[in-house]
C-alpha cells in the first residue's frame, strides 16, 4: 500500500516485499523532515480555476537523473491549461521527491497529430521506464493499434472510460466510479435494488461496468431508464420506466448536461419511484445544482481534494498560481515513479509493482491500478444539505 506523508510524497508498499516497503518509509520520513511546514492552508480557487495566461507546453526535459519518465502532453488550445498544470505538477514532484534519480522527458504534440504511437515507440527505444499520457482516448487507441509489447507501462491522462489496453491505465476516475461509491453506501444501508437513470446514448460499456460494479457491491440492478439529453418529453421517458421504478429503493442519476436539473426536479416530485429511499448523483452534476430544493438529500461522491493542499503552497510559490486537480495528477504520476525508484532502484517501475492490490495514497487520494486496465479510485461520499456538500463517508484507509 502507499500513503501520503505531510509533504505530499507517496509511500509505495508491495505485499510480500518488506524490504521495499521499509526503504520507502525511510525515504518518506526524510522527505517529511525536509519539507515539513510547507503545507498550504487552503486551495483558493485551485480546484475549479478558470483558464489563465499559461504558456503552451513544449518538448523539453526536466531533471538530470538516470531514470527517464516520458510525458506525452497536448498542445491543443482547449487543453493548454490542463497540460501546463500537469507538467508543472510533475516538475514540483521531481523537485520534492526525485532525489536526483529521475529525468522527465516532455513530448508535446497536438492530439490530432497522429504522433502518439511513434512517440511511445521512440520513448521505449530510448530506454524510458514509464510513459505518462497521452491526454485523449483517441491517442490511447492509436497507441494500442500502433505499438506492441514490450514497451514501458503507460499511465494515460484520461478517465476510466478510456479504450484500455495491455499495460495501459487511466489516471482519472469517472462518473461510474463516483456512482459506485454511493451505491456502496446504499447497499450497506440495505437499499440494494438499484434503478439507473441515464442520458440516452450513454456509453454502453460504462453501463455494463456500472451493472457489474453494483453486483460486486452486493446490489441488484433492477433496470436502466434512459432520458433525452435535450430534456424534451422527460415525463414520457420516465413513464416508460414506471414498472422499473416501482421495484427499486435506490436510484442512480447519470448525467451532468442541461437536462439533469429537470430530471432531478421531476423525480423529486414523487410521480415516479415512490419506493426509492436513496438517490445517488455523480461527480458530473454541476455545483449550481446543489442549490436546488429538489437536490437536497442527494448523495454525491467526489475525489478527495484535501491532500492537494499539501502541495498548494509550494506550487503557487514556484508557478504563481493555485494548483488544480490536474496539477495534482501530474504530481502523483511522478511521485509514484520516484517512490518506486528511490526504494527499489531503476528497475522498480514494473507492472507488478504498479498493480499492487493495496494501491497508492497520494495528493489525489487513494487509488490503485487494476490488472484489467482500470484505475480504481476511492472517493468521499457526501450528501447535499442546505445547498452544500456534507461528508457522510470518508474515502477510507484502503481497499
XYZ file of N, CA, C and O in Angstrom, residues 90-228:
556
model
N 4.160 17.812 -12.229
C 5.216 16.807 -12.379
C 6.577 17.380 -11.995
O 7.388 16.722 -11.328
N 6.847 18.612 -12.414
C 8.124 19.251 -12.070
C 8.267 19.423 -10.561
O 9.344 19.188 -9.988
N 7.166 19.824 -9.919
C 7.225 20.003 -8.467
C 7.499 18.672 -7.777
O 8.294 18.611 -6.825
N 6.869 17.597 -8.260
C 7.113 16.284 -7.658
C 8.559 15.861 -7.826
O 9.160 15.286 -6.909
N 9.140 16.142 -8.990
C 10.549 15.789 -9.178
C 11.428 16.584 -8.220
O 12.366 16.046 -7.623
N 11.132 17.887 -8.060
C 11.898 18.698 -7.108
C 11.768 18.150 -5.693
O 12.748 18.077 -4.951
N 10.545 17.775 -5.306
C 10.295 17.314 -3.943
C 10.868 15.931 -3.677
O 11.408 15.664 -2.593
N 10.723 15.023 -4.652
C 10.889 13.601 -4.378
C 11.880 12.883 -5.274
O 12.203 11.722 -5.023
N 12.358 13.544 -6.321
C 13.188 12.858 -7.305
C 14.525 12.394 -6.797
O 15.078 11.406 -7.291
N 15.086 13.084 -5.819
C 16.368 12.693 -5.207
C 17.464 12.452 -6.245
O 18.318 11.586 -6.076
N 17.421 13.225 -7.322
C 18.451 13.089 -8.348
C 18.356 11.847 -9.196
O 19.267 11.563 -9.978
N 17.237 11.097 -9.082
C 17.121 9.815 -9.779
C 16.360 9.899 -11.101
O 16.460 9.006 -11.930
N 15.562 10.953 -11.294
C 14.657 10.997 -12.432
C 14.963 12.137 -13.391
O 15.456 13.197 -13.002
N 14.622 11.897 -14.649
C 14.528 12.930 -15.669
C 13.156 12.806 -16.314
O 12.725 11.696 -16.641
N 12.465 13.934 -16.478
C 11.189 13.927 -17.192
C 11.441 14.408 -18.613
O 11.983 15.488 -18.836
N 11.045 13.597 -19.570
C 11.143 13.955 -20.989
C 9.756 14.351 -21.467
O 8.891 13.498 -21.692
N 9.509 15.663 -21.565
C 8.220 16.162 -22.032
C 8.174 16.115 -23.549
O 9.025 16.698 -24.228
N 7.174 15.420 -24.071
C 6.954 15.338 -25.514
C 5.599 15.970 -25.821
O 4.564 15.470 -25.396
N 5.619 17.096 -26.531
C 4.398 17.855 -26.794
C 3.976 17.704 -28.247
O 4.803 17.757 -29.153
N 2.676 17.511 -28.455
C 2.133 17.397 -29.810
C 0.632 17.586 -29.744
O 0.004 17.371 -28.695
N 0.032 18.002 -30.845
C -1.413 18.117 -30.915
C -2.073 16.755 -30.820
O -1.536 15.753 -31.305
N -3.238 16.711 -30.197
C -3.900 15.422 -30.014
C -4.357 14.814 -31.333
O -4.625 13.609 -31.402
N -4.439 15.614 -32.382
C -4.825 15.112 -33.702
C -3.634 14.925 -34.636
O -3.805 14.719 -35.836
N -2.433 14.985 -34.090
C -1.240 14.911 -34.928
C -0.930 13.491 -35.399
O -0.152 13.304 -36.341
N -1.492 12.492 -34.721
C -1.198 11.112 -35.077
C 0.181 10.633 -34.655
O 0.658 9.599 -35.113
N 0.825 11.384 -33.742
C 2.189 11.056 -33.340
C 2.286 10.170 -32.104
O 3.385 9.766 -31.716
N 1.175 9.877 -31.446
C 1.235 9.226 -30.143
C 1.966 7.889 -30.185
O 2.863 7.627 -29.362
N 1.626 7.026 -31.124
C 2.263 5.706 -31.183
C 3.752 5.833 -31.471
O 4.577 5.137 -30.849
N 4.108 6.726 -32.386
C 5.527 6.912 -32.715
C 6.305 7.425 -31.514
O 7.457 7.024 -31.285
N 5.707 8.313 -30.739
C 6.395 8.851 -29.569
C 6.582 7.778 -28.499
O 7.598 7.753 -27.797
N 5.602 6.884 -28.362
C 5.755 5.776 -27.425
C 6.880 4.853 -27.879
O 7.726 4.419 -27.077
N 6.917 4.542 -29.158
C 7.978 3.682 -29.686
C 9.351 4.322 -29.488
O 10.314 3.644 -29.102
N 9.440 5.629 -29.739
C 10.718 6.327 -29.565
C 11.137 6.339 -28.103
O 12.324 6.154 -27.777
N 10.174 6.549 -27.195
C 10.491 6.546 -25.761
C 10.985 5.183 -25.315
O 11.954 5.071 -24.544
N 10.336 4.134 -25.794
C 10.765 2.786 -25.439
C 12.171 2.512 -25.956
O 13.019 1.953 -25.240
N 12.440 2.919 -27.200
C 13.765 2.699 -27.783
C 14.848 3.468 -27.038
O 16.000 3.019 -26.959
N 14.474 4.624 -26.467
C 15.441 5.457 -25.745
C 15.631 5.012 -24.297
O 16.437 5.595 -23.570
N 14.879 4.001 -23.862
C 15.062 3.476 -22.511
C 14.183 4.088 -21.451
O 14.431 3.902 -20.250
N 13.121 4.804 -21.832
C 12.196 5.362 -20.844
C 11.573 4.225 -20.040
O 11.213 3.176 -20.584
N 11.421 4.423 -18.721
C 10.888 3.373 -17.844
C 9.383 3.483 -17.630
O 8.753 2.518 -17.205
N 8.789 4.669 -17.888
C 7.370 4.893 -17.659
C 6.909 5.988 -18.607
O 7.635 6.961 -18.839
N 5.708 5.819 -19.158
C 5.123 6.848 -20.014
C 3.854 7.358 -19.346
O 2.990 6.570 -18.955
N 3.752 8.668 -19.222
C 2.579 9.312 -18.640
C 1.903 10.109 -19.748
O 2.505 11.005 -20.324
N 0.657 9.781 -20.059
C -0.039 10.357 -21.192
C -0.348 9.250 -22.186
O 0.000 8.087 -21.958
N -1.015 9.600 -23.280
C -1.483 10.905 -23.718
C -2.763 11.330 -23.002
O -3.220 10.636 -22.095
N -3.338 12.444 -23.462
C -4.463 13.056 -22.760
C -5.806 12.854 -23.449
O -6.803 13.430 -23.011
N -5.860 12.067 -24.506
C -7.134 11.809 -25.179
C -7.288 10.320 -25.457
O -6.306 9.605 -25.676
N -8.534 9.865 -25.465
C -8.808 8.461 -25.752
C -8.434 8.096 -27.179
O -8.039 6.953 -27.453
N -8.565 9.051 -28.101
C -8.200 8.784 -29.492
C -6.732 8.387 -29.585
O -6.370 7.435 -30.290
N -5.877 9.097 -28.855
C -4.446 8.784 -28.888
C -4.156 7.451 -28.197
O -3.261 6.702 -28.621
N -4.903 7.146 -27.128
C -4.733 5.846 -26.475
C -5.039 4.727 -27.462
O -4.309 3.729 -27.556
N -6.106 4.902 -28.220
C -6.470 3.908 -29.233
C -5.358 3.754 -30.273
O -5.038 2.640 -30.715
N -4.755 4.875 -30.686
C -3.652 4.825 -31.652
C -2.463 4.055 -31.092
O -1.805 3.287 -31.808
N -2.187 4.243 -29.814
C -1.070 3.534 -29.184
C -1.344 2.036 -29.134
O -0.469 1.214 -29.405
N -2.575 1.665 -28.801
C -2.930 0.243 -28.759
C -2.742 -0.392 -30.131
O -2.206 -1.504 -30.257
N -3.182 0.326 -31.175
C -3.097 -0.222 -32.530
C -1.689 -0.178 -33.093
O -1.310 -1.036 -33.904
N -0.893 0.815 -32.673
C 0.392 1.055 -33.329
C 1.619 0.641 -32.561
O 2.746 0.863 -33.028
N 1.462 0.042 -31.383
C 2.613 -0.405 -30.605
C 2.368 -1.828 -30.116
O 1.251 -2.323 -30.147
N 3.404 -2.443 -29.647
C 3.293 -3.794 -29.100
C 4.255 -3.937 -27.932
O 5.184 -3.139 -27.762
N 4.018 -4.954 -27.133
C 4.920 -5.249 -26.021
C 6.179 -5.910 -26.552
O 6.138 -6.596 -27.585
N 7.324 -5.729 -25.883
C 7.498 -4.974 -24.643
C 7.592 -3.467 -24.908
O 8.166 -3.035 -25.895
N 6.985 -2.718 -24.045
C 7.118 -1.267 -24.008
C 6.902 -0.837 -22.559
O 6.388 -1.617 -21.743
N 7.259 0.377 -22.201
C 7.080 0.811 -20.814
C 5.605 0.825 -20.425
O 4.727 1.006 -21.283
N 5.298 0.660 -19.147
C 3.914 0.856 -18.697
C 3.464 2.278 -19.021
O 4.271 3.217 -19.033
N 2.166 2.435 -19.261
C 1.607 3.734 -19.635
C 0.515 4.120 -18.645
O -0.420 3.347 -18.412
N 0.636 5.307 -18.069
C -0.417 5.894 -17.237
C -1.026 7.021 -18.054
O -0.453 8.106 -18.162
N -2.169 6.769 -18.664
C -2.774 7.729 -19.581
C -3.535 8.803 -18.813
O -4.140 8.541 -17.769
N -3.521 10.011 -19.355
C -4.151 11.166 -18.714
C -5.609 11.276 -19.159
O -6.062 12.314 -19.638
N -6.337 10.185 -18.985
C -7.730 10.098 -19.418
C -8.553 9.469 -18.302
O -8.013 8.854 -17.388
N -9.884 9.602 -18.367
C -10.734 8.971 -17.354
C -10.919 7.494 -17.615
O -10.503 6.960 -18.641
N -11.616 6.845 -16.699
C -11.757 5.395 -16.711
C -12.502 4.850 -17.927
O -12.433 3.670 -18.198
N -13.209 5.703 -18.665
C -13.937 5.201 -19.828
C -13.059 5.169 -21.070
O -13.531 5.250 -22.193
N -11.755 5.050 -20.861
C -10.810 5.004 -21.979
C -10.893 3.674 -22.699
O -11.517 2.723 -22.247
N -10.222 3.620 -23.843
C -10.257 2.410 -24.662
C -9.558 1.241 -23.988
O -9.813 0.088 -24.305
N -8.684 1.512 -23.051
C -7.971 0.442 -22.362
C -6.880 -0.145 -23.235
O -6.655 0.255 -24.362
N -6.176 -1.115 -22.710
C -5.090 -1.737 -23.456
C -4.133 -2.404 -22.497
O -4.090 -2.085 -21.305
N -3.334 -3.334 -22.997
C -2.401 -4.062 -22.149
C -1.344 -3.130 -21.589
O -0.678 -2.409 -22.329
N -1.218 -3.145 -20.276
C -0.232 -2.331 -19.558
C -0.460 -0.840 -19.776
O 0.476 -0.046 -19.767
N -1.735 -0.465 -19.946
C -2.132 0.938 -20.048
C -3.237 1.176 -19.027
O -4.229 0.441 -19.000
N -3.072 2.189 -18.176
C -4.067 2.511 -17.163
C -4.421 3.991 -17.231
O -3.546 4.836 -17.436
N -5.696 4.355 -17.035
C -6.071 5.762 -16.910
C -5.688 6.289 -15.533
O -5.599 5.527 -14.569
N -5.487 7.593 -15.441
C -5.160 8.216 -14.167
C -6.363 8.889 -13.507
O -6.326 9.181 -12.315
N -7.414 9.163 -14.272
C -8.594 9.847 -13.741
C -9.736 8.860 -13.524
O -9.949 7.958 -14.332
N -10.469 9.056 -12.440
C -11.714 8.338 -12.258
C -12.806 8.965 -13.116
O -12.587 9.966 -13.800
N -14.023 8.396 -13.064
C -15.112 8.939 -13.863
C -16.425 8.823 -13.111
O -16.457 8.473 -11.922
N -17.524 9.126 -13.806
C -18.836 9.144 -13.161
C -19.249 7.768 -12.657
O -19.983 7.665 -11.665
N -18.800 6.714 -13.307
C -19.149 5.367 -12.849
C -18.487 5.086 -11.510
O -19.103 4.532 -10.594
N -17.226 5.483 -11.370
C -16.555 5.342 -10.072
C -17.313 6.100 -8.988
O -17.496 5.613 -7.875
N -17.744 7.318 -9.343
C -18.485 8.142 -8.394
C -19.786 7.463 -7.992
O -20.125 7.368 -6.806
N -20.525 6.956 -8.982
C -21.800 6.292 -8.694
C -21.617 5.083 -7.795
O -22.400 4.855 -6.855
N -20.586 4.300 -8.056
C -20.385 3.069 -7.295
C -20.008 3.352 -5.844
O -20.355 2.559 -4.949
N -19.320 4.443 -5.590
C -19.043 4.793 -4.194
C -20.353 5.044 -3.449
O -20.530 4.615 -2.306
N -21.289 5.747 -4.110
C -22.594 5.970 -3.492
C -23.389 4.687 -3.338
O -24.065 4.475 -2.328
N -23.300 3.806 -4.333
C -24.007 2.525 -4.259
C -23.515 1.721 -3.061
O -24.311 1.062 -2.367
N -22.221 1.765 -2.790
C -21.695 1.048 -1.640
C -22.337 1.488 -0.339
O -22.652 0.657 0.529
N -22.565 2.794 -0.202
C -23.227 3.313 0.998
C -24.678 2.847 1.044
O -25.191 2.441 2.092
N -25.353 2.888 -0.109
C -26.752 2.461 -0.152
C -26.907 0.990 0.199
O -27.798 0.612 0.971
N -26.043 0.151 -0.351
C -26.121 -1.288 -0.078
C -25.887 -1.559 1.402
O -26.563 -2.403 2.009
N -24.936 -0.839 1.985
C -24.675 -1.015 3.418
C -25.893 -0.654 4.261
O -26.077 -1.185 5.362
N -26.744 0.230 3.722
C -27.973 0.622 4.424
C -29.166 -0.234 4.005
O -30.324 0.131 4.256
N -28.885 -1.374 3.327
C -29.916 -2.333 2.905
C -30.801 -1.793 1.788
O -31.906 -2.302 1.570
N -30.333 -0.780 1.067
C -31.054 -0.272 -0.102
C -30.374 -0.859 -1.341
O -29.582 -0.208 -2.009
N -30.674 -2.107 -1.661
C -29.876 -2.872 -2.613
C -30.438 -2.910 -4.035
O -29.729 -3.313 -4.952
N -31.693 -2.543 -4.221
C -32.323 -2.648 -5.537
C -32.198 -1.321 -6.280
O -32.822 -0.327 -5.899
N -31.399 -1.317 -7.335
C -30.948 -0.072 -7.954
C -31.539 0.088 -9.355
O -31.468 -0.834 -10.184
N -32.113 1.256 -9.619
C -32.500 1.639 -10.968
C -31.543 2.733 -11.425
O -31.187 3.621 -10.646
N -31.105 2.648 -12.672
C -30.148 3.600 -13.221
C -30.857 4.471 -14.249
O -31.422 3.959 -15.234
N -30.850 5.770 -14.021
C -31.417 6.742 -14.955
C -30.254 7.422 -15.667
O -29.348 7.953 -15.018
N -30.264 7.397 -16.994
C -29.096 7.896 -17.729
C -29.512 8.588 -19.015
O -30.597 8.324 -19.569
N -28.654 9.471 -19.477
C -28.870 10.112 -20.766
C -28.896 9.050 -21.866
O -28.084 8.112 -21.852
N -29.806 9.191 -22.817
C -29.798 8.313 -23.981
C -28.461 8.481 -24.691
O -27.953 9.584 -24.846
N -27.875 7.376 -25.086
C -26.570 7.442 -25.736
C -25.397 7.340 -24.777
O -24.243 7.387 -25.209
N -25.677 7.196 -23.476
C -24.580 6.995 -22.521
C -23.838 5.727 -22.930
O -24.465 4.724 -23.259
N -22.510 5.743 -22.944
C -21.760 4.589 -23.472
C -22.180 3.256 -22.854
O -22.194 3.102 -21.629
N -22.512 2.318 -23.706
C -22.965 1.003 -23.231
C -21.910 0.312 -22.381
O -22.232 -0.373 -21.405
N -20.641 0.491 -22.756
C -19.553 -0.120 -21.989
C -19.590 0.343 -20.539
O -19.380 -0.442 -19.607
N -19.880 1.625 -20.338
C -19.887 2.153 -18.980
C -21.120 1.698 -18.206
O -21.059 1.500 -16.988
N -22.251 1.527 -18.904
C -23.426 0.998 -18.228
C -23.205 -0.449 -17.786
O -23.622 -0.847 -16.699
N -22.514 -1.220 -18.610
C -22.179 -2.588 -18.224
C -21.220 -2.593 -17.036
O -21.331 -3.428 -16.130
N -20.266 -1.678 -17.054
C -19.323 -1.589 -15.930
C -20.059 -1.212 -14.650
O -19.738 -1.712 -13.559
N -21.046 -0.317 -14.767
C -21.831 0.060 -13.601
C -22.625 -1.127 -13.082
O -22.659 -1.396 -11.877
N -23.268 -1.875 -13.983
C -24.030 -3.052 -13.556
C -23.134 -4.054 -12.822
O -23.505 -4.577 -11.760
N -21.961 -4.313 -13.376
C -21.042 -5.242 -12.741
C -20.569 -4.716 -11.391
O -20.461 -5.463 -10.415
N -20.299 -3.405 -11.325
C -19.874 -2.811 -10.067
C -20.952 -2.885 -9.006
O -20.666 -3.137 -7.829
N -22.199 -2.672 -9.394
C -23.311 -2.797 -8.448
C -23.385 -4.223 -7.912
O -23.599 -4.452 -6.712
N -23.201 -5.191 -8.804
C -23.214 -6.595 -8.363
C -22.113 -6.869 -7.357
O -22.329 -7.516 -6.322
N -20.902 -6.359 -7.655
C -19.775 -6.588 -6.751
C -19.970 -5.892 -5.404
O -19.430 -6.337 -4.390
N -20.733 -4.809 -5.396
C -21.032 -4.114 -4.136
C -22.110 -4.838 -3.334
O -22.365 -4.490 -2.181
N -22.759 -5.839 -3.947
C -23.824 -6.563 -3.261
C -25.217 -6.084 -3.611
O -26.196 -6.488 -2.968
N -25.328 -5.231 -4.640
C -26.624 -4.719 -5.045
C -27.191 -5.442 -6.255
O -26.532 -6.297 -6.863
N -28.427 -5.101 -6.613
C -29.104 -5.668 -7.777
C -29.519 -4.538 -8.709
O -30.171 -3.586 -8.269
N -29.181 -4.636 -9.978
C -29.616 -3.640 -10.948
C -30.996 -4.044 -11.463
O -31.137 -5.023 -12.203
N -32.007 -3.281 -11.099
C -33.381 -3.587 -11.492
C -33.608 -3.245 -12.960
O -34.331 -3.944 -13.676
N -32.981 -2.175 -13.425
C -33.139 -1.799 -14.823
C -32.521 -0.441 -15.108
O -32.056 0.260 -14.202
N -32.534 -0.090 -16.395
C -31.995 1.179 -16.864
C -33.114 1.982 -17.517
O -33.869 1.438 -18.338
N -33.205 3.257 -17.184
C -34.215 4.135 -17.758
C -33.514 5.291 -18.459
O -32.943 6.167 -17.800
N -33.510 5.318 -19.783
C -32.854 6.415 -20.496
C -33.761 7.643 -20.587
O -34.989 7.533 -20.538
N -33.148 8.802 -20.723
C -33.906 10.041 -20.934
C -33.198 10.874 -22.001
O -31.986 10.770 -22.177
N -33.925 11.688 -22.734
C -33.312 12.502 -23.787
C -32.437 13.600 -23.189
O -32.866 14.327 -22.287
